[in-house]
Amino acid sequence: MNQDVAQFLAYIADERKMSANTIAAYRTDLDQLCTFLHERGITGWPKVDAEVMMAFVLNLKEKRYASSTMARRLAAIKSFFAFLQERGIISHDPTAQLDAPRVDRFPPRAISQHQVDELLELPLQNSTPEGIRDKAMLEVLYATGMRVSELVALNIDDVMFEAKTVRCLGRQGRERTVPLSDAAITALEEYLDIARPQLARQDNDDEVALFLNHRGKRLTRQGFWLILKTYAEQVGLHELTPHMLRHSFAAHQLRNGVDLRELQERLGHASLATTQMYAHLTEHSAQSGIASNGRSRSS
């Protein structure tokens, strides 16, 4: 049974191009299912029927998982059994009658333009290579609305200075090109001219990553989170997350008149419905698209 799980995980990685985070989550979900089945003496997938799967769902409910966690686990398991059925390992899908729980969708949270400006100015107080790098990263993140995973995956040649754009690889391998603001271009030029050569190590000349840590290696998602948290706490934004910056970008872009379809492309959303959830933020959270120092940050 574990071998079938391993083949499924390889399939969603190679064929469906799912992210490493999604694959890790699916592995956890399926491991939990396997443990449940083994505890009940079930040693083969053909022996799993609808009644067994209903017992598994009830077991999850007893553990009081959030509805979003329940929905993800059922999505992973349904995909897995569809995979088994396609390959003839099972003749019927025991999850066919299972409905995913309703997930309460909380509206995205954004910070104001003034708060964004305060955050983006903080790295300027530190003239070290790390401070110059942080300025460039925050400017790029806010100018593009990228996910953090996309930001840290950027390579030097992904930035096209003459076109004022950056190329990034989104979910399921979808590539997109996003405009950069003048502020982001300026910050990147300073970073590449001054800071990055100091962060790069001589024994790692082939490192193509755009943003480096103090060891000269590609900055990680966790590393960026810690950097952002440090700056956010300095301006009193204790609950700020990288995704809130993405929400703020979207809200401010809509307020500045960017079309929903264009915003969908910039954010890399597969569905326009996902982009539409930002519309209400233009009334509640987004402020003017002009920075307090008079400089436009719009793309």
CSV table of C-alpha atoms in Angstrom, one decimal:
chain,number,residue,atom,x,y,z
A,1,MET,CA,0.0,0.0,0.0
A,2,ASN,CA,2.8,2.4,0.8
A,3,GLN,CA,4.3,1.7,-2.6
A,4,ASP,CA,1.1,2.9,-4.2
A,5,VAL,CA,1.2,6.0,-2.2
A,6,ALA,CA,4.8,6.7,-3.3
A,7,GLN,CA,3.8,6.2,-6.9
A,8,PHE,CA,0.9,8.6,-6.5
A,9,LEU,CA,3.1,11.3,-5.0
A,10,ALA,CA,5.7,10.8,-7.8
A,11,TYR,CA,2.8,11.2,-10.3
A,12,ILE,CA,1.5,14.5,-8.9
A,13,ALA,CA,5.0,15.8,-8.8
A,14,ASP,CA,6.1,14.8,-12.3
A,15,GLU,CA,2.8,14.9,-14.2
A,16,ARG,CA,0.6,17.4,-12.4
A,17,LYS,CA,3.6,19.6,-11.4
A,18,MET,CA,2.2,20.2,-7.9
A,19,SER,CA,4.3,22.2,-5.5
A,20,ALA,CA,6.6,20.6,-2.9
A,21,ASN,CA,4.4,22.0,-0.1
A,22,THR,CA,1.3,20.4,-1.6
A,23,ILE,CA,3.0,17.1,-2.1
A,24,ALA,CA,4.2,17.1,1.5
A,25,ALA,CA,0.7,17.8,2.7
A,26,TYR,CA,-0.7,15.0,0.6
A,27,ARG,CA,1.9,12.6,2.0
A,28,THR,CA,0.8,13.5,5.5
A,29,ASP,CA,-2.8,13.0,4.6
A,30,LEU,CA,-2.3,9.6,3.0
A,31,ASP,CA,0.0,8.4,5.8
A,32,GLN,CA,-2.8,9.1,8.2
A,33,LEU,CA,-5.2,7.1,6.1
A,34,CYS,CA,-2.7,4.2,5.9
A,35,THR,CA,-2.3,4.2,9.6
A,36,PHE,CA,-6.1,4.2,10.1
A,37,LEU,CA,-6.4,1.2,7.7
A,38,HIS,CA,-3.6,-0.8,9.2
A,39,GLU,CA,-5.0,-0.4,12.7
A,40,ARG,CA,-8.2,-2.1,11.4
A,41,GLY,CA,-6.4,-4.9,9.7
A,42,ILE,CA,-7.0,-3.7,6.1
A,43,THR,CA,-3.9,-4.6,4.0
A,44,GLY,CA,-5.1,-3.8,0.4
A,45,TRP,CA,-6.8,-1.0,-1.4
A,46,PRO,CA,-9.5,-3.3,-2.9
A,47,LYS,CA,-10.7,-4.0,0.6
A,48,VAL,CA,-11.5,-0.3,1.3
A,49,ASP,CA,-15.2,0.4,0.8
A,50,ALA,CA,-17.5,3.3,1.4
A,51,GLU,CA,-18.2,2.2,5.0
A,52,VAL,CA,-14.5,2.2,5.9
A,53,MET,CA,-14.0,5.6,4.4
A,54,MET,CA,-17.0,7.0,6.3
A,55,ALA,CA,-15.5,5.7,9.5
A,56,PHE,CA,-12.2,7.4,8.5
A,57,VAL,CA,-14.1,10.7,8.0
A,58,LEU,CA,-15.8,10.4,11.4
A,59,ASN,CA,-12.4,9.7,13.0
A,60,LEU,CA,-11.2,12.9,11.5
A,61,LYS,CA,-14.2,14.8,12.8
A,62,GLU,CA,-13.6,13.4,16.3
A,63,LYS,CA,-10.1,14.9,16.2
A,64,ARG,CA,-11.8,18.3,15.6
A,65,TYR,CA,-9.8,19.3,12.6
A,66,ALA,CA,-10.6,22.6,11.0
A,67,SER,CA,-13.0,22.4,8.0
A,68,SER,CA,-10.2,23.6,5.7
A,69,THR,CA,-7.9,20.8,6.9
A,70,MET,CA,-10.7,18.3,6.4
A,71,ALA,CA,-11.4,19.6,2.9
A,72,ARG,CA,-7.8,19.3,1.9
A,73,ARG,CA,-7.4,15.8,3.3
A,74,LEU,CA,-10.5,14.6,1.5
A,75,ALA,CA,-9.3,16.2,-1.7
A,76,ALA,CA,-5.9,14.4,-1.4
A,77,ILE,CA,-7.6,11.1,-0.7
A,78,LYS,CA,-10.2,11.4,-3.5
A,79,SER,CA,-7.3,12.2,-5.9
A,80,PHE,CA,-5.5,9.2,-4.7
A,81,PHE,CA,-8.4,6.8,-5.2
A,82,ALA,CA,-9.0,8.2,-8.6
A,83,PHE,CA,-5.4,7.4,-9.4
A,84,LEU,CA,-5.8,3.8,-8.1
A,85,GLN,CA,-9.0,3.3,-10.2
A,86,GLU,CA,-7.3,4.7,-13.4
A,87,ARG,CA,-4.6,2.1,-13.0
A,88,GLY,CA,-6.9,-0.7,-12.3
A,89,ILE,CA,-5.8,-1.3,-8.8
A,90,ILE,CA,-9.4,-0.9,-7.5
A,91,SER,CA,-12.6,-1.4,-9.4
A,92,HIS,CA,-14.6,1.2,-7.7
A,93,ASP,CA,-14.0,4.5,-5.8
A,94,PRO,CA,-14.9,4.2,-2.1
A,95,THR,CA,-14.8,8.0,-1.8
A,96,ALA,CA,-17.4,8.7,-4.5
A,97,GLN,CA,-20.2,9.5,-2.0
A,98,LEU,CA,-18.1,11.5,0.3
A,99,ASP,CA,-18.7,15.3,0.3
A,100,ALA,CA,-16.0,17.7,1.4
A,101,PRO,CA,-17.0,19.9,4.3
A,102,ARG,CA,-18.0,23.5,3.6
A,103,VAL,CA,-15.0,25.7,4.1
A,104,ASP,CA,-15.8,29.1,5.6
A,105,ARG,CA,-13.9,31.6,3.4
A,106,PHE,CA,-12.5,34.5,5.4
A,107,PRO,CA,-12.0,37.7,3.4
A,108,PRO,CA,-8.4,38.5,2.7
A,109,ARG,CA,-6.8,41.1,4.9
A,110,ALA,CA,-4.8,44.0,3.5
A,111,ILE,CA,-2.8,46.9,5.0
A,112,SER,CA,-3.1,50.5,3.9
A,113,GLN,CA,-0.8,52.3,1.5
A,114,HIS,CA,0.6,54.3,4.3
A,115,GLN,CA,1.5,51.2,6.2
A,116,VAL,CA,3.1,49.7,3.1
A,117,ASP,CA,5.2,52.9,2.7
A,118,GLU,CA,6.4,52.7,6.3
A,119,LEU,CA,7.4,49.1,5.8
A,120,LEU,CA,9.2,49.7,2.6
A,121,GLU,CA,11.3,52.5,4.0
A,122,LEU,CA,12.6,50.6,7.0
A,123,PRO,CA,15.4,48.7,5.2
A,124,LEU,CA,16.9,52.1,4.2
A,125,GLN,CA,17.9,52.6,7.9
A,126,ASN,CA,20.4,49.8,7.4
A,127,SER,CA,23.1,50.4,4.8
A,128,THR,CA,24.4,46.8,5.1
A,129,PRO,CA,24.2,44.4,2.2
A,130,GLU,CA,21.3,42.7,4.0
A,131,GLY,CA,19.5,46.0,4.3
A,132,ILE,CA,19.9,46.8,0.6
A,133,ARG,CA,18.8,43.2,-0.2
A,134,ASP,CA,15.7,43.5,2.0
A,135,LYS,CA,14.7,46.8,0.4
A,136,ALA,CA,14.8,45.1,-3.1
A,137,MET,CA,12.9,42.1,-1.9
A,138,LEU,CA,10.1,44.1,-0.3
A,139,GLU,CA,9.8,46.4,-3.3
A,140,VAL,CA,9.6,43.5,-5.7
A,141,LEU,CA,7.1,41.6,-3.6
A,142,TYR,CA,4.8,44.6,-3.2
A,143,ALA,CA,5.2,45.7,-6.9
A,144,THR,CA,4.3,42.2,-8.2
A,145,GLY,CA,2.1,40.5,-5.7
A,146,MET,CA,4.2,37.4,-5.9
A,147,ARG,CA,4.0,34.5,-3.6
A,148,VAL,CA,7.0,34.2,-1.3
A,149,SER,CA,7.9,30.9,-2.9
A,150,GLU,CA,8.0,32.6,-6.3
A,151,LEU,CA,10.1,35.5,-4.9
A,152,VAL,CA,12.8,33.3,-3.4
A,153,ALA,CA,12.9,31.1,-6.6
A,154,LEU,CA,13.8,34.1,-8.8
A,155,ASN,CA,17.1,33.9,-10.7
A,156,ILE,CA,19.1,36.9,-11.8
A,157,ASP,CA,18.2,36.5,-15.5
A,158,ASP,CA,14.5,36.5,-14.6
A,159,VAL,CA,14.7,40.3,-14.2
A,160,MET,CA,14.4,42.2,-17.5
A,161,PHE,CA,15.4,45.8,-16.7
A,162,GLU,CA,14.8,47.3,-20.0
A,163,ALA,CA,11.3,46.0,-20.2
A,164,LYS,CA,10.8,46.6,-16.4
A,165,THR,CA,9.4,43.1,-15.9
A,166,VAL,CA,10.2,40.0,-14.0
A,167,ARG,CA,9.5,36.4,-15.0
A,168,CYS,CA,8.3,34.0,-12.3
A,169,LEU,CA,7.2,30.4,-12.1
A,170,GLY,CA,3.9,29.9,-10.4
A,171,ARG,CA,1.9,27.0,-9.2
A,172,GLN,CA,1.8,23.8,-11.4
A,173,GLY,CA,4.6,25.2,-13.5
A,174,ARG,CA,2.7,28.2,-14.9
A,175,GLU,CA,5.1,30.9,-16.0
A,176,ARG,CA,4.1,34.5,-16.1
A,177,THR,CA,5.7,37.9,-16.7
A,178,VAL,CA,4.8,40.7,-14.3
A,179,PRO,CA,5.5,44.4,-14.5
A,180,LEU,CA,7.9,46.0,-12.0
A,181,SER,CA,7.5,49.5,-10.5
A,182,ASP,CA,10.2,52.1,-10.9
A,183,ALA,CA,10.9,51.8,-7.2
A,184,ALA,CA,11.5,48.1,-7.5
A,185,ILE,CA,13.8,48.5,-10.5
A,186,THR,CA,15.9,51.1,-8.6
A,187,ALA,CA,16.1,48.9,-5.6
A,188,LEU,CA,17.1,45.9,-7.6
A,189,GLU,CA,19.8,47.8,-9.5
A,190,GLU,CA,21.3,49.0,-6.2
A,191,TYR,CA,21.2,45.5,-4.8
A,192,LEU,CA,22.8,43.9,-7.8
A,193,ASP,CA,25.5,46.6,-8.0
A,194,ILE,CA,26.4,46.9,-4.4
A,195,ALA,CA,24.9,44.3,-2.0
A,196,ARG,CA,24.8,41.0,-3.9
A,197,PRO,CA,28.5,40.9,-4.8
A,198,GLN,CA,29.2,41.3,-1.1
A,199,LEU,CA,26.8,38.5,-0.1
A,200,ALA,CA,28.0,36.1,-2.8
A,201,ARG,CA,30.8,33.8,-1.8
A,202,GLN,CA,33.9,33.3,-4.0
A,203,ASP,CA,33.5,29.6,-3.7
A,204,ASN,CA,30.0,29.7,-5.1
A,205,ASP,CA,30.4,31.7,-8.3
A,206,ASP,CA,27.8,29.7,-10.2
A,207,GLU,CA,24.9,30.7,-7.8
A,208,VAL,CA,22.2,32.0,-10.1
A,209,ALA,CA,19.7,32.9,-7.3
A,210,LEU,CA,18.6,36.5,-7.3
A,211,PHE,CA,18.3,36.9,-3.5
A,212,LEU,CA,21.1,35.5,-1.4
A,213,ASN,CA,21.4,34.9,2.4
A,214,HIS,CA,24.4,35.9,4.4
A,215,ARG,CA,26.1,32.5,3.5
A,216,GLY,CA,25.8,33.3,-0.2
A,217,LYS,CA,23.1,30.7,-0.8
A,218,ARG,CA,19.6,31.2,-2.1
A,219,LEU,CA,17.4,32.8,0.5
A,220,THR,CA,14.6,30.4,1.8
A,221,ARG,CA,11.0,31.0,2.4
A,222,GLN,CA,11.6,30.7,6.1
A,223,GLY,CA,14.4,33.2,5.9
A,224,PHE,CA,12.2,35.7,4.2
A,225,TRP,CA,9.4,35.2,6.8
A,226,LEU,CA,11.9,36.0,9.6
A,227,ILE,CA,13.1,39.1,7.8
A,228,LEU,CA,9.6,40.4,7.1
A,229,LYS,CA,8.5,39.7,10.7
A,230,THR,CA,11.4,41.8,12.0
A,231,TYR,CA,10.4,44.8,9.9
A,232,ALA,CA,6.7,44.4,10.5
A,233,GLU,CA,7.1,44.4,14.3
A,234,GLN,CA,9.1,47.7,14.0
A,235,VAL,CA,6.0,49.4,12.6
A,236,GLY,CA,3.5,47.7,14.8
A,237,LEU,CA,2.2,45.2,12.2
A,238,HIS,CA,2.5,42.2,14.4
A,239,GLU,CA,0.1,40.0,12.4
A,240,LEU,CA,1.6,40.8,9.0
A,241,THR,CA,2.3,37.9,6.7
A,242,PRO,CA,3.8,37.7,3.3
A,243,HIS,CA,0.4,36.8,1.9
A,244,MET,CA,-1.1,40.0,3.4
A,245,LEU,CA,1.4,41.9,1.2
A,246,ARG,CA,0.0,40.0,-1.8
A,247,HIS,CA,-3.5,40.9,-0.7
A,248,SER,CA,-2.5,44.5,-0.3
A,249,PHE,CA,-0.9,44.6,-3.7
A,250,ALA,CA,-4.2,43.3,-5.2
A,251,ALA,CA,-6.4,45.7,-3.4
A,252,HIS,CA,-4.3,48.7,-4.2
A,253,GLN,CA,-4.0,47.7,-7.9
A,254,LEU,CA,-7.8,47.5,-8.2
A,255,ARG,CA,-8.2,50.8,-6.5
A,256,ASN,CA,-5.8,52.3,-9.0
A,257,GLY,CA,-7.9,51.1,-11.9
A,258,VAL,CA,-6.2,47.8,-12.9
A,259,ASP,CA,-8.7,45.5,-14.7
A,260,LEU,CA,-9.6,42.3,-12.9
A,261,ARG,CA,-8.4,40.2,-15.8
A,262,GLU,CA,-5.1,41.9,-15.8
A,263,LEU,CA,-4.8,41.5,-12.0
A,264,GLN,CA,-5.6,37.8,-12.4
A,265,GLU,CA,-2.7,37.4,-14.8
A,266,ARG,CA,-0.3,39.3,-12.5
A,267,LEU,CA,-1.3,37.2,-9.5
A,268,GLY,CA,-1.2,33.9,-11.5
A,269,HIS,CA,-4.7,32.9,-10.5
A,270,ALA,CA,-6.1,30.0,-12.5
A,271,SER,CA,-9.7,31.3,-11.9
A,272,LEU,CA,-11.1,34.9,-12.1
A,273,ALA,CA,-13.3,34.0,-9.2
A,274,THR,CA,-10.3,33.9,-6.9
A,275,THR,CA,-9.2,37.4,-8.0
A,276,GLN,CA,-12.7,38.8,-7.5
A,277,MET,CA,-12.5,38.2,-3.7
A,278,TYR,CA,-10.2,41.3,-3.5
A,279,ALA,CA,-12.8,43.6,-4.9
A,280,HIS,CA,-14.3,44.5,-1.5
A,281,LEU,CA,-10.9,45.4,-0.1
A,282,THR,CA,-10.8,48.5,-2.4
A,283,GLU,CA,-13.4,50.1,-0.2
A,284,HIS,CA,-12.2,49.0,3.3
A,285,SER,CA,-8.5,48.5,3.4
A,286,ALA,CA,-6.8,50.1,0.4
A,287,GLN,CA,-5.7,53.7,0.5
A,288,SER,CA,-4.2,55.9,-2.2
A,289,GLY,CA,-1.7,54.4,-4.7
A,290,ILE,CA,0.7,57.3,-4.1
A,291,ALA,CA,3.3,56.9,-1.5
A,292,SER,CA,3.6,59.4,1.3
A,293,ASN,CA,6.8,60.7,-0.2
A,294,GLY,CA,5.1,61.5,-3.4
A,295,ARG,CA,6.5,58.6,-5.4
A,296,SER,CA,4.1,56.4,-7.3
A,297,ARG,CA,4.4,52.7,-6.6
A,298,SER,CA,1.9,51.6,-9.3
A,299,SER,CA,3.2,49.4,-12.1
